[in-house]
Coordinates of C-alpha atoms and ligand atoms in Angstrom, one line a residue:
X1084 CA 10.7 19.6 4.6
X1085 CA 8.6 16.4 5.1
X1086 CA 5.5 16.4 7.2
X1087 CA 3.7 13.3 8.6
X1088 CA 0.4 13.0 10.6
X1089 CA 1.4 10.7 13.4
X1090 CA -1.2 8.9 15.4
X1091 CA 0.7 9.2 18.6
X1092 CA 0.8 12.8 18.4
X1093 CA -2.4 13.4 16.7
X1094 CA -0.8 16.1 14.5
X1095 CA 1.5 16.8 11.7
X1096 CA 5.0 16.3 12.8
X1097 CA 8.0 17.5 10.8
X1098 CA 9.8 14.1 9.9
X1099 CA 13.1 14.0 11.3
X1100 CA 14.7 10.2 11.8
X1101 CA 16.6 9.0 14.8
X1102 CA 19.7 8.9 12.6
X1103 CA 20.0 11.5 10.0
X1104 CA 19.5 9.4 6.8
X1105 CA 18.5 6.1 8.0
X1106 CA 15.0 4.9 8.6
X1107 CA 13.9 1.7 10.4
X1108 CA 10.5 1.1 9.1
X1109 CA 7.9 -1.5 9.9
X1110 CA 4.5 -2.5 8.5
X1111 CA 2.2 -5.4 9.9
X1112 CA 2.1 -8.2 7.5
X1113 CA -0.9 -10.2 6.8
X1114 CA -2.0 -13.2 8.8
X1115 CA -1.7 -15.8 6.0
X1116 CA -4.8 -18.3 6.0
X1117 CA -6.3 -17.0 2.9
X1118 CA -5.7 -14.9 -0.3
X1119 CA -5.0 -11.2 0.0
X1120 CA -7.8 -9.0 -0.9
X1121 CA -8.1 -5.3 -2.0
X1122 CA -8.3 -3.9 1.6
X1123 CA -4.6 -5.5 1.9
X1124 CA -3.7 -4.2 -1.4
X1125 CA -4.8 -0.6 -0.2
X1126 CA -2.6 -0.5 2.8
X1127 CA 0.4 -2.5 1.1
X1128 CA 0.5 -0.2 -2.0
X1129 CA 0.4 2.8 0.1
X1130 CA 3.3 2.0 2.2
X1131 CA 5.2 0.7 -0.8
X1132 CA 4.6 4.0 -2.5
X1133 CA 5.7 5.8 0.5
X1134 CA 8.8 4.2 1.2
X1135 CA 9.8 4.6 -2.5
X1136 CA 9.0 8.2 -2.2
X1137 CA 11.4 8.2 1.0
X1138 CA 14.2 6.5 -0.8
X1139 CA 13.9 9.0 -3.7
X1140 CA 14.8 11.6 -1.2
X1141 CA 17.9 10.1 -0.4
X1142 CA 16.9 8.1 2.8
X1143 CA 18.2 4.7 3.6
X1144 CA 15.1 2.8 4.4
X1145 CA 15.1 -0.5 6.0
X1146 CA 11.5 -1.5 5.3
X1147 CA 10.5 -4.5 7.6
X1148 CA 7.2 -6.6 7.5
X1149 CA 6.4 -9.6 9.4
X1150 CA 4.3 -12.7 8.3
X1151 CA 1.9 -13.9 11.0
X1152 CA 2.2 -17.6 10.1
X1153 CA 0.7 -18.7 13.4
X1154 CA -2.5 -17.4 14.8
X1155 CA -6.1 -18.9 15.9
X1156 CA -7.2 -17.9 12.4
X1157 CA -4.9 -20.2 10.8
X1158 CA -5.3 -23.0 12.9
X1159 CA -9.0 -23.3 12.5
X1160 CA -8.8 -22.8 8.6
X1161 CA -6.2 -25.6 8.9
X1162 CA -8.5 -27.8 10.6
X1163 CA -11.4 -27.1 8.3
X1164 CA -9.2 -28.1 5.3
X1165 CA -7.6 -31.0 7.0
X1166 CA -4.1 -29.7 6.8
X1167 CA -1.5 -28.5 9.1
X1168 CA -1.3 -24.8 10.1
X1169 CA 2.3 -24.4 9.0
X1170 CA 1.7 -25.9 5.5
X1171 CA -1.5 -23.9 5.1
X1172 CA 0.5 -20.7 6.3
X1173 CA 3.4 -21.9 3.9
X1174 CA 1.0 -21.9 1.0
X1175 CA -0.9 -18.4 1.4
X1176 CA 2.3 -16.7 2.2
X1177 CA 3.7 -17.6 -1.2
X1178 CA 0.2 -16.5 -2.8
X1179 CA 0.6 -13.1 -0.6
X1180 CA 4.1 -12.6 -2.2
X1181 CA 3.1 -13.4 -5.8
X1182 CA 0.0 -11.3 -5.5
X1183 CA 1.6 -8.3 -4.1
X1184 CA 4.5 -8.3 -6.5
X1185 CA 2.1 -8.5 -9.1
X1186 CA 0.9 -5.1 -7.9
X1187 CA 4.6 -3.8 -8.2
X1188 CA 5.1 -3.9 -4.5
X1189 CA 9.0 -4.6 -4.3
X1190 CA 10.1 -2.2 -1.7
X1191 CA 10.3 -4.5 1.4
X1192 CA 13.8 -5.2 2.4
X1193 CA 13.0 -8.1 4.7
X1194 CA 9.8 -10.4 5.3
X1195 CA 10.1 -12.1 8.7
X1196 CA 7.9 -15.1 9.7
X1197 CA 6.5 -15.3 13.3
X1198 CA 7.8 -18.9 13.7
X1199 CA 11.2 -18.3 12.2
X1200 CA 11.5 -15.9 15.3
X1201 CA 10.5 -18.1 18.4
X1202 CA 13.9 -17.4 20.4
X1203 CA 13.5 -14.0 20.2
X1204 CA 10.0 -14.1 21.4
X1205 CA 11.2 -16.2 24.3
X1206 CA 13.9 -13.9 25.3
X1207 CA 11.5 -10.7 25.1
X1208 CA 9.0 -13.0 27.6
X1209 CA 11.9 -13.8 29.7
X1210 CA 13.0 -10.3 30.2
X1211 CA 9.2 -9.2 30.8
X1212 CA 8.9 -11.8 33.5
X1213 CA 12.4 -10.6 35.1
X1214 CA 11.0 -7.0 35.3
X1215 CA 7.8 -8.1 36.4
X1216 CA 5.5 -6.8 33.7
X1217 CA 4.3 -10.3 32.9
X1218 CA 2.8 -13.2 34.8
X1219 CA 2.3 -16.8 34.5
X1220 CA -1.2 -18.6 34.8
X1221 CA -2.1 -22.1 34.1
X1222 CA -3.0 -21.3 30.4
X1223 CA -0.7 -18.8 29.6
X1224 CA 1.7 -15.8 30.2
X1225 CA 0.1 -12.5 30.2
X1226 CA 1.2 -8.7 30.0
X1227 CA 0.1 -6.9 32.9
X1228 CA -1.4 -3.6 31.7
X1229 CA -1.5 -2.3 35.3
X1230 CA 2.3 -2.0 35.2
X1231 CA 2.4 0.3 32.6
X1232 CA 0.7 3.5 33.4
X1233 CA 1.0 4.8 29.9
X1234 CA -1.2 2.2 28.3
X1235 CA -3.7 3.7 26.1
X1236 CA -1.4 6.5 24.9
X1237 CA -1.7 6.1 21.1
X1238 CA -5.0 5.1 20.9
X1239 CA -6.7 7.3 23.7
X1240 CA -8.3 4.1 25.1
X1241 CA -7.4 0.9 27.2
X1242 CA -10.6 -1.1 25.9
X1243 CA -11.7 -2.5 22.6
X1244 CA -14.1 -1.3 19.8
X1245 CA -15.9 -3.1 17.1
X1246 CA -13.7 -2.3 14.5
X1247 CA -10.5 -3.3 16.4
X1248 CA -8.2 -6.1 14.9
X1249 CA -8.3 -8.4 17.9
X1250 CA -7.2 -12.1 18.7
X1251 CA -9.1 -14.5 20.5
X1252 CA -6.1 -16.0 22.4
X1253 CA -6.4 -13.2 24.6
X1254 CA -9.7 -14.3 26.3
X1255 CA -9.0 -16.0 29.7
X1256 CA -10.7 -15.9 33.2
X1257 CA -7.0 -16.4 34.6
X1258 CA -6.0 -12.9 33.9
X1259 CA -5.5 -10.1 36.4
X1260 CA -6.8 -7.4 34.6
X1261 CA -9.6 -7.7 31.4
X1262 CA -7.2 -5.6 29.1
X1263 CA -4.1 -8.0 29.8
X1264 CA -3.0 -9.7 26.4
X1265 CA -1.5 -13.1 26.0
X1266 CA 2.3 -13.3 24.9
X1267 CA 2.6 -16.9 25.4
X1268 CA -0.4 -19.7 25.2
X1269 CA 0.2 -23.0 26.7
X1270 CA -0.6 -26.1 24.9
X1271 CA -0.1 -29.9 25.1
X1272 CA 0.7 -32.1 21.9
X1273 CA -1.0 -29.6 20.0
X1274 CA 0.6 -28.8 16.5
X1275 CA 2.7 -26.7 16.1
X1276 CA 4.2 -26.0 19.4
X1277 CA 7.4 -25.0 20.9
X1278 CA 9.3 -25.6 23.8
X1279 CA 9.9 -22.8 26.6
X1280 CA 11.5 -22.9 30.2
X1281 CA 7.6 -22.3 31.1
X1282 CA 5.7 -25.1 29.0
X1283 CA 5.2 -26.0 25.4
X1284 CA 2.9 -23.5 23.5
X1285 CA 2.6 -20.9 21.1
X1286 CA 3.3 -17.0 21.0
X1287 CA 0.4 -14.4 21.1
X1288 CA 0.0 -11.9 18.3
X1289 CA 1.6 -8.7 19.6
X1290 CA 4.9 -10.0 20.7
X1291 CA 5.6 -11.6 17.4
X1292 CA 5.9 -8.2 15.8
X1293 CA 7.9 -6.6 18.8
X1294 CA 10.7 -9.7 18.8
X1295 CA 11.2 -9.3 15.1
X1296 CA 11.5 -5.5 15.1
X1297 CA 14.0 -5.6 17.9
X1298 CA 15.9 -8.2 15.9
X1299 CA 16.2 -6.1 13.0
X1300 CA 15.6 -2.5 14.2
X1301 CA 16.6 -2.3 17.4
X1302 CA 14.8 -1.3 20.4
X1303 CA 13.9 2.2 19.0
X1304 CA 12.8 2.9 15.4
X1305 CA 11.5 5.8 13.1
X1306 CA 8.1 4.7 11.6
X1307 CA 5.3 1.9 12.2
X1308 CA 2.5 1.5 9.9
X1309 CA -0.5 -0.4 9.3
X1310 CA -4.3 0.0 8.8
X1311 CA -6.1 1.8 11.6
X1312 CA -7.9 -1.4 13.1
X1313 CA -4.3 -2.1 14.6
X1314 CA -4.2 1.0 16.3
X1315 CA -5.9 -0.9 19.2
X1316 CA -4.9 -3.3 20.8
X1317 CA -2.0 -4.2 18.8
X1318 CA 0.0 -1.1 18.3
X1319 CA -1.0 0.0 22.0
X1320 CA 0.1 -3.3 23.3
X1321 CA 3.4 -3.0 21.1
X1322 CA 4.3 0.1 22.7
X1323 CA 3.8 -1.4 26.4
X1324 CA 6.0 -4.3 25.3
X1325 CA 8.9 -2.5 24.0
X1326 CA 8.9 0.4 26.2
X1327 CA 8.5 -1.9 29.6
X1328 CA 11.6 -3.7 28.1
X1329 CA 14.0 -0.9 27.0
X1330 CA 12.8 1.9 29.4
X1331 CA 13.0 4.0 26.5
X1332 CA 10.6 6.4 24.9
X1333 CA 9.3 6.6 22.4
X1334 CA 9.6 3.0 21.2
X1335 CA 8.4 4.4 17.5
X1336 CA 8.8 7.8 16.7
X1337 CA 6.0 8.2 13.8
X1338 CA 2.9 5.8 13.7
X1339 CA 1.0 6.0 10.4
X1340 CA -2.4 4.4 10.0
X1341 CA -4.2 3.8 6.6
X1342 CA -7.9 3.9 6.3
X1343 CA -10.1 1.4 5.2
X1344 CA -10.8 0.2 1.6
X1345 CA -14.7 -0.5 1.9
X1346 CA -17.4 -1.9 -0.2
X1347 CA -21.0 -0.7 0.5
X1348 CA -19.5 1.2 3.5
X1349 CA -18.2 -2.1 5.4
X1350 CA -14.6 -2.8 5.8
X1351 CA -13.6 -5.4 3.4
X1352 CA -12.5 -8.2 5.4
X1353 CA -11.8 -12.1 5.3
X1354 CA -14.1 -12.5 8.4
X1355 CA -16.9 -10.7 6.7
X1356 CA -16.8 -12.6 3.6
X1357 CA -17.3 -9.1 1.4
X1358 CA -13.8 -9.2 -0.3
X1359 CA -12.4 -9.3 -3.9
X1360 CA -8.9 -11.0 -4.1
X1361 CA -6.2 -9.2 -5.5
X1362 CA -6.1 -12.4 -8.0
X1363 CA -9.7 -11.8 -9.0
X1364 CA -9.0 -8.2 -9.7
X1365 CA -6.3 -8.4 -11.8
X1366 CA -8.0 -11.0 -14.0
X1367 CA -10.4 -8.1 -14.9
X1368 CA -8.2 -5.0 -14.7
X1369 CA -4.5 -4.0 -14.8
X1370 CA -2.4 -4.0 -11.6
X1371 CA -1.7 0.0 -12.5
X1372 CA -5.6 0.7 -11.9
X1373 CA -5.7 -0.6 -8.5
X1374 CA -2.2 1.5 -7.8
X1375 CA -4.0 4.5 -9.2
X1376 CA -7.3 3.9 -7.4
X1377 CA -5.4 3.4 -3.9
X1378 CA -3.4 6.6 -4.6
X1379 CA -6.0 9.0 -5.8
X1380 CA -7.4 9.0 -2.2
X1381 CA -5.5 10.1 1.0
X1382 CA -3.9 7.4 2.7
X1383 CA -5.9 8.2 5.8
X1384 CA -9.5 8.4 4.1
X1385 CA -11.7 5.4 3.5
X1386 CA -11.8 4.1 -0.1
X1387 CA -15.3 2.8 -1.3
X1388 CA -14.9 0.4 -4.0
X1389 CA -17.1 -0.2 -6.6
X1390 CA -16.9 -0.9 -10.5
X1391 CA -17.9 2.3 -11.7
X1392 CA -14.9 4.0 -9.9
X1393 CA -12.8 1.5 -11.7
X1394 CA -14.2 2.7 -15.0
X1395 CA -13.4 6.1 -14.0
X1396 CA -10.0 5.2 -13.1
X1397 CA -9.4 3.4 -16.5
X1398 CA -10.7 6.7 -18.2
X1399 CA -8.1 8.9 -16.4
X1400 CA -5.2 6.2 -17.2
X1401 CA -6.2 6.2 -20.8
X1402 CA -5.9 10.3 -20.8
X1403 CA -2.3 9.8 -19.2
X1404 CA -1.5 7.3 -22.1
X1405 CA -2.7 9.5 -24.8
X1406 CA -1.0 12.4 -23.2
X1407 CA 2.4 10.4 -22.9
X1408 CA 2.2 9.2 -26.6
X1409 CA 1.6 12.8 -27.9
X1410 CA 4.6 14.3 -25.7
X1411 CA 6.9 11.4 -26.6
X1412 CA 6.2 12.3 -30.2
X1413 CA 7.4 16.0 -29.7
X1414 CA 10.5 14.9 -27.4
X1415 CA 11.6 12.7 -30.4
X1416 CA 12.2 15.9 -32.4
X1417 CA 15.3 18.1 -32.5
X1418 CA 16.3 19.9 -29.6
X1419 CA 14.9 23.3 -28.7
X1420 CA 14.8 25.9 -26.2
X1421 CA 12.8 25.4 -22.8
X1422 CA 10.2 27.8 -22.8
X1423 CA 7.4 26.9 -20.2
X1424 CA 7.9 27.9 -16.6
X1425 CA 4.7 26.3 -15.8
X1426 CA 6.1 22.6 -16.0
X1427 CA 8.8 23.9 -13.1
X1428 CA 5.9 25.4 -11.2
X1429 CA 3.8 22.4 -11.1
X1430 CA 6.8 20.2 -10.5
X1431 CA 7.6 22.2 -7.4
X1432 CA 3.7 22.0 -6.3
X1433 CA 3.9 18.5 -6.6
X1434 CA 7.0 18.2 -4.4
X1435 CA 5.1 20.0 -1.8
X1436 CA 1.9 18.0 -1.8
X1437 CA 3.9 15.0 -1.0
X1438 CA 6.0 16.6 1.7
X1439 CA 2.6 17.5 3.3
X1440 CA 1.9 14.1 4.5
X1441 CA 2.4 12.3 1.3
X1442 CA -1.0 13.8 -0.2
X1443 CA -1.0 11.6 -3.4
X1444 CA -4.3 12.7 -4.2
X1445 CA -3.5 16.6 -4.5
X1446 CA -0.2 15.7 -6.1
X1447 CA -2.5 13.6 -8.9
X1448 CA -4.6 16.4 -9.2
X1449 CA -1.4 18.9 -9.9
X1450 CA -0.3 16.6 -12.5
X1451 CA -3.6 16.4 -14.4
X1452 CA -3.4 20.4 -14.2
X1453 CA 0.0 19.6 -16.0
X1454 CA -1.5 17.5 -18.2
X1455 CA -4.4 20.0 -19.6
X1456 CA -1.9 22.7 -19.7
X1457 CA 0.7 20.7 -21.7
X1458 CA -2.1 19.4 -24.0
X1459 CA -3.4 23.1 -24.9
X1460 CA 0.5 23.6 -25.9
X1461 CA 0.2 20.3 -28.0
X1462 CA -3.1 21.4 -29.8
X1463 CA -1.3 24.5 -30.7
X1464 CA 1.6 23.1 -31.6
X1465 CA 3.6 25.1 -29.2
X1466 CA 5.8 22.8 -27.1
X1467 CA 9.4 22.5 -27.6
X1468 CA 11.3 19.3 -27.6
X1469 CA 13.2 20.3 -24.4
X1470 CA 9.9 20.9 -22.7
X1471 CA 8.4 17.8 -23.7
X1472 CA 11.5 16.0 -22.3
X1473 CA 11.0 17.8 -19.2
X1474 CA 7.9 16.7 -18.7
X1475 CA 8.6 13.0 -19.6
X1476 CA 11.5 13.3 -17.0
X1477 CA 8.8 14.3 -14.2
X1478 CA 6.4 11.7 -15.3
X1479 CA 9.1 9.0 -15.0
X1480 CA 10.3 10.4 -11.5
X1481 CA 6.8 10.2 -10.3
X1482 CA 6.3 6.8 -11.6
X1483 CA 9.0 5.5 -9.6
X1484 CA 7.1 6.2 -6.7
X1485 CA 3.3 5.9 -7.8
X1486 CA 4.0 2.7 -10.3
X1487 CA 0.9 3.4 -12.6
X1488 CA 1.9 6.5 -14.9
X1489 CA 4.0 4.5 -17.4
X1490 CA 3.9 0.9 -18.5
X1491 CA 5.6 -0.8 -21.5
X1492 CA 3.8 0.4 -24.7
X1493 CA 1.6 -2.8 -25.1
X1494 CA 0.0 -2.3 -21.9
X1495 CA -1.1 1.5 -22.6
X1496 CA -4.6 1.7 -23.1
X1497 CA -4.3 3.5 -26.5
X1498 CA -2.6 1.4 -29.0
X1499 CA -1.1 3.8 -31.5
X1500 CA -0.2 2.5 -35.3
X1501 CA 3.1 3.0 -36.4
X1502 CA 4.7 6.4 -36.6
X1503 CA 5.2 6.7 -40.3
X1504 CA 1.5 7.5 -41.2
X1505 CA 1.4 10.9 -39.9
X1506 CA -2.1 11.7 -41.7
X1507 CA -3.8 8.5 -40.3
X1508 CA -2.5 9.6 -36.5
X1509 CA -3.8 13.0 -37.0
X1510 CA -7.4 11.5 -38.0
X1511 CA -6.9 9.4 -34.9
X1512 CA -6.1 12.3 -32.4
X1513 CA -9.2 14.4 -34.4
X1514 CA -11.5 11.6 -33.7
X1515 CA -10.4 10.9 -30.0
X1516 CA -11.0 14.8 -29.2
X1517 CA -14.1 14.9 -30.8
X1518 CA -15.3 11.9 -28.8
X1519 CA -13.8 13.6 -25.6
X1520 CA -16.2 16.7 -26.5
X1521 CA -18.9 14.0 -27.0
X1522 CA -19.5 15.3 -30.5
X1523 CA -20.2 11.7 -32.0
X1524 CA -21.5 12.9 -35.1
X1525 CA -18.3 14.3 -36.1
X1526 CA -16.3 11.0 -34.6
X1527 CA -18.2 8.9 -36.9
X1528 CA -17.3 11.3 -39.9
X1529 CA -13.6 10.7 -39.0
X1530 CA -14.1 7.2 -38.5
X1531 CA -15.4 6.9 -42.4
X1532 CA -12.3 8.7 -43.3
X1533 CA -10.1 6.4 -41.3
X1534 CA -12.0 3.3 -43.1
X1535 CA -11.5 4.8 -46.3
X1536 CA -7.6 4.9 -45.9
X1537 CA -8.0 0.8 -45.1
X1538 CA -8.0 0.9 -41.2
X1539 CA -10.7 -0.4 -39.0
X1540 CA -11.1 1.7 -35.4
X1541 CA -12.8 -0.3 -32.5
X1542 CA -13.8 1.4 -29.3
X1543 CA -13.2 -0.9 -26.1
X1544 CA -13.0 -0.6 -22.4
X1545 CA -9.3 0.1 -22.7
X1546 CA -9.4 2.6 -25.4
X1547 CA -9.3 2.0 -29.1
X1548 CA -7.9 -0.5 -31.1
X1549 CA -6.9 0.0 -34.7
X1550 CA -6.3 -2.7 -37.5
X1551 CA -5.8 -2.9 -41.1
X1552 CA -8.8 -4.1 -43.0
Ligands
AMP1471 P1 -4.6 -9.2 8.0 O1 -4.1 -10.1 7.4 O2 -5.9 -9.1 8.6 O3 -3.7 -9.2 9.5 O4 -4.1 -7.8 7.4 C1 -3.2 -7.2 7.1 C2 -3.0 -5.8 7.0 O5 -4.0 -5.3 6.0 C3 -3.2 -5.3 8.3 O6 -2.5 -3.9 8.6 C4 -4.7 -4.7 8.1 O7 -5.1 -3.6 9.1 C5 -4.7 -4.4 6.8 N1 -6.0 -4.2 5.9 C6 -7.2 -5.6 6.0 N2 -8.1 -5.1 5.5 C7 -8.2 -3.8 5.2 C8 -9.0 -2.9 4.7 N3 -10.3 -3.4 4.2 N4 -8.5 -1.7 4.3 C9 -7.3 -1.2 4.6 N5 -6.3 -2.2 5.1 C10 -6.6 -3.2 5.6

């Protein structure tokens, strides 16, 4: 039974989709005016992993993500760069897709651009005006929050706070209520602008997402996600729009929000300029290090990013790689009896960890308990090949969700030499062991033995490298 923390109910709810095994899932995509950074990666790696988990459980997930390709920030940046907003957005959408795919984010069923859904936006505005939830002024069309008495039910408030993701388009002295938000902004001969029955202009932020989700997921769906800065006003406004349009409640059954990736305690953001792009990160480190870094923390907790943390992450990945190597060696042997109940027990524990609000840090620490335990069996030559196969299967199954456990041999931290030289392999393993125990004198003695055999061993940040002298 899966439990999810729901921002709407403010507790962990038992997960029960609207239609047995089908899940409508929407995550707010980026505003494309710059390169995606590690804050974006945090949110999108988490949802990628979570969707893969749901699919692994047999759910048919339609994962929809919008692309905000028209917005004040895009227009401003395009002016600075002397280009058009739409070509700037097109360029950064492409970069976003490249960068997120380089991190193994490949679970999205449909990306939907705001500007490809202007007709759907106009249709929603028409219906909101008809139902008297919206009004027209001389600078735009606004949603009247006083007409929806449940406004504030997601966030517990109706006014903005410092960390909220906001849009300047909503600022206007023509509004009836301070919190009313813009659903259409009028403009005259600006690029880009679209014709409507009420005047030329461009859409507001919140209605872009509801028009898109209505088209692909209908009036009600299962899960809506984003980072926590979107709870208010963005997601609050989405609820108001959709529940006003449909009269049905709840618009979305489960609301999931990720914590921020911070740097020196501040949210990593384009506007603060304190960001590390995914591109720059992957020039220095592997994509799997970033997936691991993200999933090591609970999705609702903040992650404070620094280089030391990556160092630690890389060391743990090295442990996984060395472990996998050793287990694979045993698995190659002739089949033998299954003996270790502990593998099954830990596998079940990991399943329960993930069912509990997708607690990846707990599942990962259970996995390390397994690694330690199986390493002791390996040290004593006491692991059967069937058990080894079972461990590998568990790692493979988990990797389909996490995407950092198993990488092609050439990307592994520890580059092992060919399998024929058993004696050399044993020396290497012994030396690694000594280094782990910080017995550097012993490690050095073994290095000399290795050298006598005609090999040179070198320690790098990615583990050791061995080559023939
Ligand atoms: P934006 O491009 O600013 O519209 O952001 C796209 C998505 O990334 C939204 O869900 C944001 O809330 C999320 N996001 C932006 N910065 C961070 C961060 N530092 N940590 C976690 N999520 C973030």
